[in-house]
Amino acid sequence: MSPRKLEIHQVAATLMRQKGYANTTVRDIASEMNMEAASLYNHIASKEEILANICFQFADQLEQGILEINDIYFNAKEKLKMAITQHILLLTQDLDASYVFIHEWKYLTDDKKVEFIARRDVYEKQFRDIVVLGEKEGSFLEVDQKFAVITILSAINATIEWYKPSGSLTPQQVADKLTNFILTGLSNPHH
Amino acid sequence: MSPRKLEIHQVAATLMRQKGYANTTVRDIASEMNMEAASLYNHIASKEEILANICFQFADQLEQGILEINDIYFNAKEKLKMAITQHILLLTQDLDASYVFIHEWKYLTDDKKVEFIARRDVYEKQFRDIVVLGEKEGSFLEVDQKFAVITILSAINATIEWYKPSGSLTPQQVADKLTNFILTGLSNPHH
DNA sequence: TTGCAATACTAACAACCGTTAGTTAGTTTT
DNA sequence: AAAACTAACTAACGGTTGTTAGTATTGCAA
């Protein structure tokens, strides 16, 4: 991807986070790039291509990360902690693209949408494997797995709603907070 | 609200959950109602009015519920359990409206959007009070409150992503699972 | 220096958008 | 019976949408 094309994707992601995919027009993107809408089409094939690129690039990174984690032998707690950490690192690294990945993929159409859902399912499956491993080890409570994975991922993804890179928390600290919360909950065991 | 107007709101909520607010046209809504788009305007003032009604009606119910819970004296764990339960009951009762409330309020404009955010903040404040109470009691761990509330609410709201009314779980059972998860986490304490 | 790819432009298109105006038929209220 | 209200219609509006066609300008490779 050429530098100019990459720039377009970044600008588009920012706008789509602000206004949503459907309300972000190619003229908006072009304007922010100081060019005409038609000129965008020297770089991109369609508006949806931008959306697809952002979504799938993010999916690629997440998937690659969790596959590596599950490839190497760790116990479930370590794996969960690593998975959460890499997920948070990716999210906080580009909040605009993250937002599009989490919320705007719905506006993909036909094949692309089907493909995206399949890719997301792969990721969730890898996550579920960690939960299953924990149950086998006895280190995790037995839970409804689909419920658990969706709940955990939603809690993790909520990070983009409040995280400010200019704030005092590092991404690693956020990951630690979340890991803690997901493992031990809110309740004080010494009460 | 007349029965016909209510019907329009339900149809609109269903479509907006399927396609998003921006991609749901008044012609779509009218078509689903077997009427012409212009005829809708005998019942509604604007497309945005529909969105606002759905969002604020939901906000009203949530707010009223948690104020009642916080009005009566219970300990923090009981309050949290009750708050989660009423939230889940409302969500599962109308998944379409819930989706619009959770995701599509962003498409409100100007005053309405400001007002909605303010209302949401009121709700989150009530939730935060429960967490604070728990800390004072010593029954909850000390946590970053804003983080905790957003994380908990995101986990709760994720219910609409997977819950099927035709499935085997009752809303109360979902609420119990979530309360359990949020209080004690995934980790097995006897390991 | 010529040629070519990259990148921008202007102009326009067909489709679709939310909404308004004006009208009509049927029902309810006075 | 007259008046008012309800809820539907057709027609059309001004604006916006993603996209295409055709053209000009640039900078680098041959």
CSV table of C-alpha atoms (C1' of nucleotides) in Angstrom, one decimal:
chain,number,residue,atom,x,y,z
A,1,MET,CA,0.0,0.0,0.0
A,2,SER,CA,1.5,3.3,-1.1
A,3,PRO,CA,2.0,6.0,1.5
A,4,ARG,CA,-0.7,8.1,0.0
A,5,LYS,CA,-3.2,5.3,0.1
A,6,LEU,CA,-2.3,4.6,3.7
A,7,GLU,CA,-2.9,8.2,4.5
A,8,ILE,CA,-6.3,7.9,3.0
A,9,HIS,CA,-7.1,5.0,5.1
A,10,GLN,CA,-6.0,6.8,8.3
A,11,VAL,CA,-8.0,9.8,7.5
A,12,ALA,CA,-11.0,7.7,6.6
A,13,ALA,CA,-10.7,5.7,9.9
A,14,THR,CA,-10.7,9.0,11.9
A,15,LEU,CA,-13.8,10.2,10.1
A,16,MET,CA,-15.6,6.9,10.4
A,17,ARG,CA,-15.0,6.8,14.1
A,18,GLN,CA,-16.4,10.3,14.4
A,19,LYS,CA,-19.4,10.0,12.2
A,20,GLY,CA,-19.8,6.3,11.3
A,21,TYR,CA,-19.2,4.7,8.0
A,22,ALA,CA,-22.5,5.5,6.4
A,23,ASN,CA,-22.3,9.1,7.3
A,24,THR,CA,-18.7,9.5,6.1
A,25,THR,CA,-18.8,10.5,2.5
A,26,VAL,CA,-16.0,10.1,0.0
A,27,ARG,CA,-16.2,13.9,-0.3
A,28,ASP,CA,-15.5,14.2,3.4
A,29,ILE,CA,-12.5,12.0,3.1
A,30,ALA,CA,-11.3,13.9,0.1
A,31,SER,CA,-11.8,17.2,1.7
A,32,GLU,CA,-9.7,16.2,4.7
A,33,MET,CA,-7.0,15.1,2.3
A,34,ASN,CA,-7.3,18.5,0.5
A,35,MET,CA,-8.3,16.9,-2.8
A,36,GLU,CA,-11.4,16.3,-4.8
A,37,ALA,CA,-13.6,13.2,-4.3
A,38,ALA,CA,-13.0,11.9,-7.8
A,39,SER,CA,-9.2,12.0,-7.2
A,40,LEU,CA,-9.5,9.4,-4.4
A,41,TYR,CA,-10.4,6.9,-7.0
A,42,ASN,CA,-6.8,7.0,-8.4
A,43,HIS,CA,-5.9,5.3,-5.1
A,44,ILE,CA,-9.0,3.2,-4.1
A,45,ALA,CA,-11.5,1.1,-6.0
A,46,SER,CA,-14.5,2.0,-3.8
A,47,LYS,CA,-15.5,3.4,-0.5
A,48,GLU,CA,-16.1,-0.1,0.8
A,49,GLU,CA,-12.6,-1.1,-0.1
A,50,ILE,CA,-11.4,1.3,2.5
A,51,LEU,CA,-13.7,-0.2,5.1
A,52,ALA,CA,-12.6,-3.7,4.2
A,53,ASN,CA,-8.9,-2.9,4.3
A,54,ILE,CA,-9.2,-1.4,7.7
A,55,CYS,CA,-11.3,-4.3,9.1
A,56,PHE,CA,-9.3,-7.1,7.6
A,57,GLN,CA,-5.9,-5.6,8.4
A,58,PHE,CA,-6.9,-5.4,12.0
A,59,ALA,CA,-8.3,-8.9,12.0
A,60,ASP,CA,-5.0,-10.2,10.5
A,61,GLN,CA,-3.0,-8.8,13.4
A,62,LEU,CA,-5.3,-10.1,16.1
A,63,GLU,CA,-5.5,-13.5,14.5
A,64,GLN,CA,-1.7,-13.8,14.0
A,65,GLY,CA,-1.2,-12.8,17.6
A,66,ILE,CA,-3.5,-15.2,19.3
A,67,LEU,CA,-2.3,-18.1,17.1
A,68,GLU,CA,1.2,-17.5,18.2
A,69,ILE,CA,0.1,-17.4,21.9
A,70,ASN,CA,-1.8,-20.6,21.5
A,71,ASP,CA,1.1,-22.2,19.7
A,72,ILE,CA,3.5,-21.9,22.5
A,73,TYR,CA,2.8,-23.8,25.7
A,74,PHE,CA,1.7,-21.8,28.6
A,75,ASN,CA,-1.0,-22.4,31.2
A,76,ALA,CA,-4.4,-20.9,30.7
A,77,LYS,CA,-3.9,-17.9,33.0
A,78,GLU,CA,-0.7,-16.9,31.2
A,79,LYS,CA,-2.3,-17.4,27.8
A,80,LEU,CA,-5.3,-15.3,28.8
A,81,LYS,CA,-3.1,-12.6,30.1
A,82,MET,CA,-1.1,-12.6,26.9
A,83,ALA,CA,-4.1,-12.6,24.7
A,84,ILE,CA,-5.6,-9.7,26.5
A,85,THR,CA,-2.4,-7.8,26.4
A,86,GLN,CA,-1.8,-8.2,22.7
A,87,HIS,CA,-5.5,-7.3,22.1
A,88,ILE,CA,-5.2,-4.1,24.2
A,89,LEU,CA,-1.9,-3.2,22.6
A,90,LEU,CA,-3.4,-3.3,19.1
A,91,LEU,CA,-6.5,-1.4,20.2
A,92,THR,CA,-4.7,1.4,21.9
A,93,GLN,CA,-2.1,1.7,19.1
A,94,ASP,CA,-4.8,2.9,16.7
A,95,LEU,CA,-8.1,3.8,18.2
A,96,ASP,CA,-9.6,5.0,15.0
A,97,ALA,CA,-9.0,1.8,13.1
A,98,SER,CA,-10.0,-0.1,16.2
A,99,TYR,CA,-13.3,1.6,16.3
A,100,VAL,CA,-14.0,0.8,12.7
A,101,PHE,CA,-12.9,-2.8,13.3
A,102,ILE,CA,-15.2,-3.2,16.3
A,103,HIS,CA,-18.3,-1.3,15.1
A,104,GLU,CA,-18.3,-0.5,11.4
A,105,TRP,CA,-17.6,-3.9,9.9
A,106,LYS,CA,-21.4,-4.3,9.9
A,107,TYR,CA,-21.5,-2.1,6.8
A,108,LEU,CA,-19.5,-4.6,4.8
A,109,THR,CA,-21.7,-6.2,2.2
A,110,ASP,CA,-22.1,-9.7,0.8
A,111,ASP,CA,-19.0,-11.8,0.6
A,112,LYS,CA,-16.8,-9.4,2.6
A,113,LYS,CA,-19.2,-9.4,5.4
A,114,VAL,CA,-19.5,-13.2,5.4
A,115,GLU,CA,-15.7,-13.4,5.3
A,116,PHE,CA,-15.3,-11.0,8.2
A,117,ILE,CA,-17.7,-12.9,10.4
A,118,ALA,CA,-15.8,-16.1,9.6
A,119,ARG,CA,-12.5,-14.4,10.6
A,120,ARG,CA,-14.0,-13.1,13.8
A,121,ASP,CA,-15.2,-16.6,14.6
A,122,VAL,CA,-11.7,-17.9,14.1
A,123,TYR,CA,-10.5,-15.4,16.7
A,124,GLU,CA,-13.2,-16.2,19.1
A,125,LYS,CA,-12.5,-19.9,18.7
A,126,GLN,CA,-8.9,-19.3,19.7
A,127,PHE,CA,-10.1,-17.4,22.7
A,128,ARG,CA,-12.5,-20.1,23.6
A,129,ASP,CA,-9.7,-22.7,23.5
A,130,ILE,CA,-7.9,-20.8,26.3
A,131,VAL,CA,-11.1,-20.9,28.4
A,132,VAL,CA,-11.5,-24.6,27.7
A,133,LEU,CA,-7.8,-25.2,28.7
A,134,GLY,CA,-8.4,-23.3,31.9
A,135,GLU,CA,-11.3,-25.5,32.8
A,136,LYS,CA,-9.3,-28.7,32.0
A,137,GLU,CA,-6.5,-27.4,34.2
A,138,GLY,CA,-9.0,-26.6,36.9
A,139,SER,CA,-7.7,-23.1,37.1
A,140,PHE,CA,-10.9,-21.6,35.6
A,141,LEU,CA,-14.4,-22.1,36.8
A,142,GLU,CA,-16.7,-24.0,34.4
A,143,VAL,CA,-18.7,-21.5,32.5
A,144,ASP,CA,-20.8,-21.2,29.4
A,145,GLN,CA,-18.0,-20.7,26.9
A,146,LYS,CA,-19.7,-18.7,24.2
A,147,PHE,CA,-21.2,-16.5,26.9
A,148,ALA,CA,-17.8,-16.1,28.5
A,149,VAL,CA,-15.8,-15.3,25.4
A,150,ILE,CA,-18.3,-12.7,24.2
A,151,THR,CA,-18.5,-11.1,27.6
A,152,ILE,CA,-14.7,-11.0,28.0
A,153,LEU,CA,-14.1,-9.6,24.5
A,154,SER,CA,-16.8,-7.0,25.0
A,155,ALA,CA,-15.2,-5.9,28.2
A,156,ILE,CA,-11.8,-5.7,26.5
A,157,ASN,CA,-13.2,-3.8,23.5
A,158,ALA,CA,-14.8,-1.3,25.7
A,159,THR,CA,-11.4,0.1,26.3
A,160,ILE,CA,-11.6,2.2,23.2
A,161,GLU,CA,-14.6,4.0,24.7
A,162,TRP,CA,-12.6,5.6,27.5
A,163,TYR,CA,-8.9,5.1,26.8
A,164,LYS,CA,-7.0,8.3,26.1
A,165,PRO,CA,-3.4,7.9,24.9
A,166,SER,CA,-2.6,11.3,26.6
A,167,GLY,CA,-3.8,9.9,29.9
A,168,SER,CA,-1.6,8.4,32.6
A,169,LEU,CA,-2.3,4.7,31.9
A,170,THR,CA,0.0,2.7,29.6
A,171,PRO,CA,-1.6,0.1,27.4
A,172,GLN,CA,0.1,-2.6,29.5
A,173,GLN,CA,-1.4,-1.2,32.7
A,174,VAL,CA,-4.9,-1.3,31.1
A,175,ALA,CA,-4.3,-4.9,30.1
A,176,ASP,CA,-3.3,-5.8,33.6
A,177,LYS,CA,-6.4,-4.1,35.1
A,178,LEU,CA,-8.6,-6.0,32.6
A,179,THR,CA,-6.8,-9.3,33.2
A,180,ASN,CA,-7.2,-8.9,36.9
A,181,PHE,CA,-10.9,-7.9,36.6
A,182,ILE,CA,-11.7,-10.8,34.3
A,183,LEU,CA,-9.9,-13.4,36.5
A,184,THR,CA,-11.0,-12.3,39.9
A,185,GLY,CA,-13.9,-10.0,39.5
A,186,LEU,CA,-15.1,-7.1,41.7
A,187,SER,CA,-15.7,-9.0,44.9
A,188,ASN,CA,-13.3,-8.8,47.8
A,189,PRO,CA,-12.4,-12.4,48.7
A,190,HIS,CA,-11.3,-11.4,52.3
A,191,HIS,CA,-14.7,-10.0,53.4
B,1,MET,CA,-48.4,7.3,21.5
B,2,SER,CA,-51.0,5.9,19.1
B,3,PRO,CA,-50.9,2.2,18.3
B,4,ARG,CA,-50.0,3.0,14.7
B,5,LYS,CA,-47.2,5.2,15.8
B,6,LEU,CA,-45.9,2.6,18.2
B,7,GLU,CA,-46.0,0.1,15.4
B,8,ILE,CA,-43.9,2.4,13.3
B,9,HIS,CA,-41.3,2.6,16.1
B,10,GLN,CA,-41.1,-1.1,16.4
B,11,VAL,CA,-40.7,-1.7,12.7
B,12,ALA,CA,-38.1,1.1,12.6
B,13,ALA,CA,-36.2,-0.4,15.5
B,14,THR,CA,-36.1,-3.8,13.8
B,15,LEU,CA,-34.8,-2.3,10.6
B,16,MET,CA,-32.3,-0.1,12.4
B,17,ARG,CA,-30.9,-3.1,14.2
B,18,GLN,CA,-30.5,-5.0,10.9
B,19,LYS,CA,-29.0,-2.2,8.9
B,20,GLY,CA,-28.2,0.7,11.2
B,21,TYR,CA,-29.9,4.0,11.5
B,22,ALA,CA,-28.1,5.7,8.6
B,23,ASN,CA,-28.9,2.9,6.2
B,24,THR,CA,-32.5,2.6,7.2
B,25,THR,CA,-34.5,4.9,5.0
B,26,VAL,CA,-38.0,6.2,5.7
B,27,ARG,CA,-39.0,4.4,2.5
B,28,ASP,CA,-37.7,1.2,4.1
B,29,ILE,CA,-39.8,1.8,7.2
B,30,ALA,CA,-42.9,2.7,5.1
B,31,SER,CA,-42.5,-0.3,2.9
B,32,GLU,CA,-42.4,-2.6,5.9
B,33,MET,CA,-45.6,-0.9,7.1
B,34,ASN,CA,-47.2,-1.3,3.6
B,35,MET,CA,-47.6,2.4,3.1
B,36,GLU,CA,-45.9,5.3,1.3
B,37,ALA,CA,-43.0,7.2,2.8
B,38,ALA,CA,-44.9,10.4,2.8
B,39,SER,CA,-47.7,8.8,4.8
B,40,LEU,CA,-45.3,8.2,7.7
B,41,TYR,CA,-45.3,11.9,8.3
B,42,ASN,CA,-48.9,11.9,9.4
B,43,HIS,CA,-47.5,10.0,12.5
B,44,ILE,CA,-43.9,11.3,13.0
B,45,ALA,CA,-42.2,14.6,12.6
B,46,SER,CA,-39.0,13.3,11.3
B,47,LYS,CA,-36.8,10.3,11.0
B,48,GLU,CA,-34.7,11.4,13.9
B,49,GLU,CA,-37.8,11.7,16.1
B,50,ILE,CA,-38.1,7.9,15.8
B,51,LEU,CA,-34.5,7.4,16.9
B,52,ALA,CA,-34.9,9.9,19.8
B,53,ASN,CA,-38.1,8.3,21.0
B,54,ILE,CA,-36.6,4.8,21.0
B,55,CYS,CA,-33.4,6.0,22.8
B,56,PHE,CA,-35.0,8.1,25.4
B,57,GLN,CA,-37.8,5.7,26.2
B,58,PHE,CA,-35.2,3.1,27.0
B,59,ALA,CA,-33.1,5.6,29.0
B,60,ASP,CA,-36.2,6.5,31.0
B,61,GLN,CA,-36.8,2.9,32.0
B,62,LEU,CA,-33.2,2.2,32.9
B,63,GLU,CA,-32.9,5.4,34.9
B,64,GLN,CA,-36.1,4.9,36.8
B,65,GLY,CA,-35.1,1.3,37.7
B,66,ILE,CA,-31.7,2.1,39.1
B,67,LEU,CA,-33.0,5.1,41.1
B,68,GLU,CA,-35.5,2.8,42.8
B,69,ILE,CA,-32.8,0.3,43.6
B,70,ASN,CA,-30.5,2.9,45.0
B,71,ASP,CA,-33.3,4.5,47.0
B,72,ILE,CA,-33.9,1.4,49.0
B,73,TYR,CA,-31.2,0.3,51.4
B,74,PHE,CA,-29.4,-2.9,50.4
B,75,ASN,CA,-25.8,-3.8,50.6
B,76,ALA,CA,-23.7,-3.3,47.5
B,77,LYS,CA,-23.7,-6.9,46.3
B,78,GLU,CA,-27.5,-7.0,46.4
B,79,LYS,CA,-27.8,-3.7,44.7
B,80,LEU,CA,-25.4,-4.7,42.0
B,81,LYS,CA,-27.3,-7.9,41.4
B,82,MET,CA,-30.6,-6.0,41.2
B,83,ALA,CA,-29.2,-3.4,38.9
B,84,ILE,CA,-27.8,-6.1,36.6
B,85,THR,CA,-31.1,-8.0,36.7
B,86,GLN,CA,-33.3,-5.0,35.8
B,87,HIS,CA,-30.9,-4.0,33.0
B,88,ILE,CA,-30.9,-7.5,31.5
B,89,LEU,CA,-34.7,-7.7,31.8
B,90,LEU,CA,-35.1,-4.5,29.9
B,91,LEU,CA,-32.6,-5.6,27.2
B,92,THR,CA,-34.0,-9.0,26.6
B,93,GLN,CA,-37.5,-7.7,26.6
B,94,ASP,CA,-36.9,-5.8,23.3
B,95,LEU,CA,-33.7,-6.6,21.6
B,96,ASP,CA,-34.4,-4.3,18.7
B,97,ALA,CA,-34.9,-1.2,20.8
B,98,SER,CA,-32.0,-2.3,23.0
B,99,TYR,CA,-29.7,-2.4,20.0
B,100,VAL,CA,-30.8,1.1,18.9
B,101,PHE,CA,-30.3,2.4,22.4
B,102,ILE,CA,-26.9,0.9,22.8
B,103,HIS,CA,-25.4,1.6,19.3
B,104,GLU,CA,-27.5,4.0,17.3
B,105,TRP,CA,-27.9,6.9,19.7
B,106,LYS,CA,-24.7,8.3,18.1
B,107,TYR,CA,-26.8,9.4,15.2
B,108,LEU,CA,-28.8,11.8,17.3
B,109,THR,CA,-27.8,15.3,16.5
B,110,ASP,CA,-27.1,18.5,18.4
B,111,ASP,CA,-29.3,19.0,21.6
B,112,LYS,CA,-30.7,15.5,21.5
B,113,LYS,CA,-27.3,14.0,21.4
B,114,VAL,CA,-26.1,16.2,24.3
B,115,GLU,CA,-29.2,15.3,26.3
B,116,PHE,CA,-28.8,11.6,25.7
B,117,ILE,CA,-25.2,11.6,26.8
B,118,ALA,CA,-26.2,13.5,29.9
B,119,ARG,CA,-28.8,10.9,30.6
B,120,ARG,CA,-26.4,8.1,30.1
B,121,ASP,CA,-24.0,9.8,32.5
B,122,VAL,CA,-26.7,9.9,35.1
B,123,TYR,CA,-27.2,6.2,34.8
B,124,GLU,CA,-23.5,5.5,35.0
B,125,LYS,CA,-23.3,7.7,38.1
B,126,GLN,CA,-25.9,5.6,39.8
B,127,PHE,CA,-24.0,2.5,38.9
B,128,ARG,CA,-20.8,4.0,40.1
B,129,ASP,CA,-22.4,4.8,43.4
B,130,ILE,CA,-23.0,1.1,43.9
B,131,VAL,CA,-19.3,0.3,43.3
B,132,VAL,CA,-18.3,3.1,45.7
B,133,LEU,CA,-20.6,1.7,48.3
B,134,GLY,CA,-19.1,-1.8,47.9
B,135,GLU,CA,-15.6,-0.3,48.4
B,136,LYS,CA,-16.8,1.4,51.6
B,137,GLU,CA,-18.3,-1.8,52.9
B,138,GLY,CA,-15.1,-3.6,52.1
B,139,SER,CA,-17.2,-6.1,50.0
B,140,PHE,CA,-15.7,-4.9,46.7
B,141,LEU,CA,-12.1,-4.5,45.8
B,142,GLU,CA,-10.8,-1.0,45.2
B,143,VAL,CA,-10.8,-0.3,41.5
B,144,ASP,CA,-10.7,2.5,39.0
B,145,GLN,CA,-14.4,3.4,39.1
B,146,LYS,CA,-14.9,4.8,35.6
B,147,PHE,CA,-13.0,1.9,34.2
B,148,ALA,CA,-15.1,-0.6,36.3
B,149,VAL,CA,-18.5,0.9,35.4
B,150,ILE,CA,-17.8,1.1,31.7
B,151,THR,CA,-16.3,-2.4,31.7
B,152,ILE,CA,-19.3,-3.9,33.6
B,153,LEU,CA,-21.9,-2.1,31.5
B,154,SER,CA,-20.2,-3.3,28.3
B,155,ALA,CA,-20.2,-6.8,29.5
B,156,ILE,CA,-23.9,-6.5,30.3
B,157,ASN,CA,-24.8,-4.9,27.1
B,158,ALA,CA,-23.0,-7.6,25.2
B,159,THR,CA,-26.0,-9.8,26.0
B,160,ILE,CA,-27.9,-8.5,23.0
B,161,GLU,CA,-25.1,-9.9,20.7
B,162,TRP,CA,-25.9,-13.5,21.6
B,163,TYR,CA,-29.1,-13.7,23.5
B,164,LYS,CA,-31.9,-15.6,21.7
B,165,PRO,CA,-35.4,-15.4,23.3
B,166,SER,CA,-36.0,-18.8,21.8
B,167,GLY,CA,-33.0,-20.3,23.6
B,168,SER,CA,-33.1,-22.1,26.9
B,169,LEU,CA,-31.9,-19.3,29.1
B,170,THR,CA,-34.3,-17.1,30.9
B,171,PRO,CA,-33.4,-13.4,31.3
B,172,GLN,CA,-33.0,-14.0,35.1
B,173,GLN,CA,-30.5,-16.8,34.4
B,174,VAL,CA,-28.5,-14.5,32.2
B,175,ALA,CA,-28.5,-11.9,34.9
B,176,ASP,CA,-27.3,-14.5,37.4
B,177,LYS,CA,-24.5,-15.6,35.1
B,178,LEU,CA,-23.4,-12.0,34.6
B,179,THR,CA,-23.6,-11.1,38.3
B,180,ASN,CA,-21.5,-14.2,39.1
B,181,PHE,CA,-19.0,-13.4,36.5
B,182,ILE,CA,-18.6,-9.8,37.4
B,183,LEU,CA,-18.3,-10.5,41.1
B,184,THR,CA,-16.0,-13.5,41.1
B,185,GLY,CA,-14.4,-13.6,37.7
B,186,LEU,CA,-13.2,-16.6,35.7
B,187,SER,CA,-10.6,-17.8,38.1
B,188,ASN,CA,-11.2,-20.9,40.3
B,189,PRO,CA,-10.4,-19.9,43.8
B,190,HIS,CA,-9.9,-23.5,45.0
B,191,HIS,CA,-6.9,-24.2,42.7
C,1,DT,C1',14.6,14.3,-24.3
C,2,DT,C1',11.1,11.5,-24.7
C,3,DG,C1',7.6,8.7,-22.7
C,4,DC,C1',5.1,6.9,-19.1
C,5,DA,C1',3.1,6.2,-14.8
C,6,DA,C1',1.2,8.6,-10.9
C,7,DT,C1',-1.8,11.9,-9.3
C,8,DA,C1',-4.6,15.5,-9.5
C,9,DC,C1',-8.5,18.1,-11.8
C,10,DT,C1',-13.5,19.5,-13.8
C,11,DA,C1',-17.9,17.9,-15.1
C,12,DA,C1',-21.4,15.1,-14.9
C,13,DC,C1',-24.5,11.0,-14.0
C,14,DA,C1',-28.0,8.2,-12.2
C,15,DA,C1',-29.8,6.9,-8.0
C,16,DC,C1',-31.4,7.9,-3.7
C,17,DC,C1',-32.3,10.8,0.4
C,18,DG,C1',-35.6,13.2,3.9
C,19,DT,C1',-39.3,16.0,3.5
C,20,DT,C1',-43.3,19.0,1.9
C,21,DA,C1',-47.6,20.2,-0.6
C,22,DG,C1',-51.9,19.2,-1.9
C,23,DT,C1',-55.5,15.9,-2.1
C,24,DT,C1',-58.8,12.3,-0.9
C,25,DA,C1',-61.5,8.8,1.4
C,26,DG,C1',-63.3,7.2,5.6
C,27,DT,C1',-64.4,7.8,10.4
C,28,DT,C1',-65.7,10.4,14.6
C,29,DT,C1',-67.5,14.3,17.0
C,30,DT,C1',-70.6,18.1,17.4
D,1,DA,C1',-76.1,16.8,8.5
D,2,DA,C1',-72.0,19.5,9.1
D,3,DA,C1',-67.5,19.8,10.6
D,4,DA,C1',-63.3,18.0,12.1
D,5,DC,C1',-60.0,14.6,12.4
D,6,DT,C1',-57.3,10.5,10.8
D,7,DA,C1',-54.5,8.3,7.8
D,8,DA,C1',-53.6,7.3,3.5
D,9,DC,C1',-52.3,8.8,-1.4
D,10,DT,C1',-49.5,11.0,-5.7
D,11,DA,C1',-46.1,14.1,-7.1
D,12,DA,C1',-42.3,16.6,-6.6
D,13,DC,C1',-38.5,19.4,-4.3
D,14,DG,C1',-33.6,20.3,-3.5
D,15,DG,C1',-29.8,18.2,-2.0
D,16,DT,C1',-26.4,14.4,-1.5
D,17,DT,C1',-24.5,10.1,-2.7
D,18,DG,C1',-20.8,6.9,-4.9
D,19,DT,C1',-18.8,6.7,-9.0
D,20,DT,C1',-17.1,7.4,-14.0
D,21,DA,C1',-15.2,9.8,-18.1
D,22,DG,C1',-12.1,12.6,-19.9
D,23,DT,C1',-8.2,15.7,-19.3
D,24,DA,C1',-4.2,18.2,-17.4
D,25,DT,C1',0.2,18.3,-14.7
D,26,DT,C1',4.0,16.3,-12.7
D,27,DG,C1',8.4,13.7,-11.9
D,28,DC,C1',11.1,10.0,-12.8
D,29,DA,C1',13.1,6.2,-16.0
D,30,DA,C1',14.5,5.1,-20.6
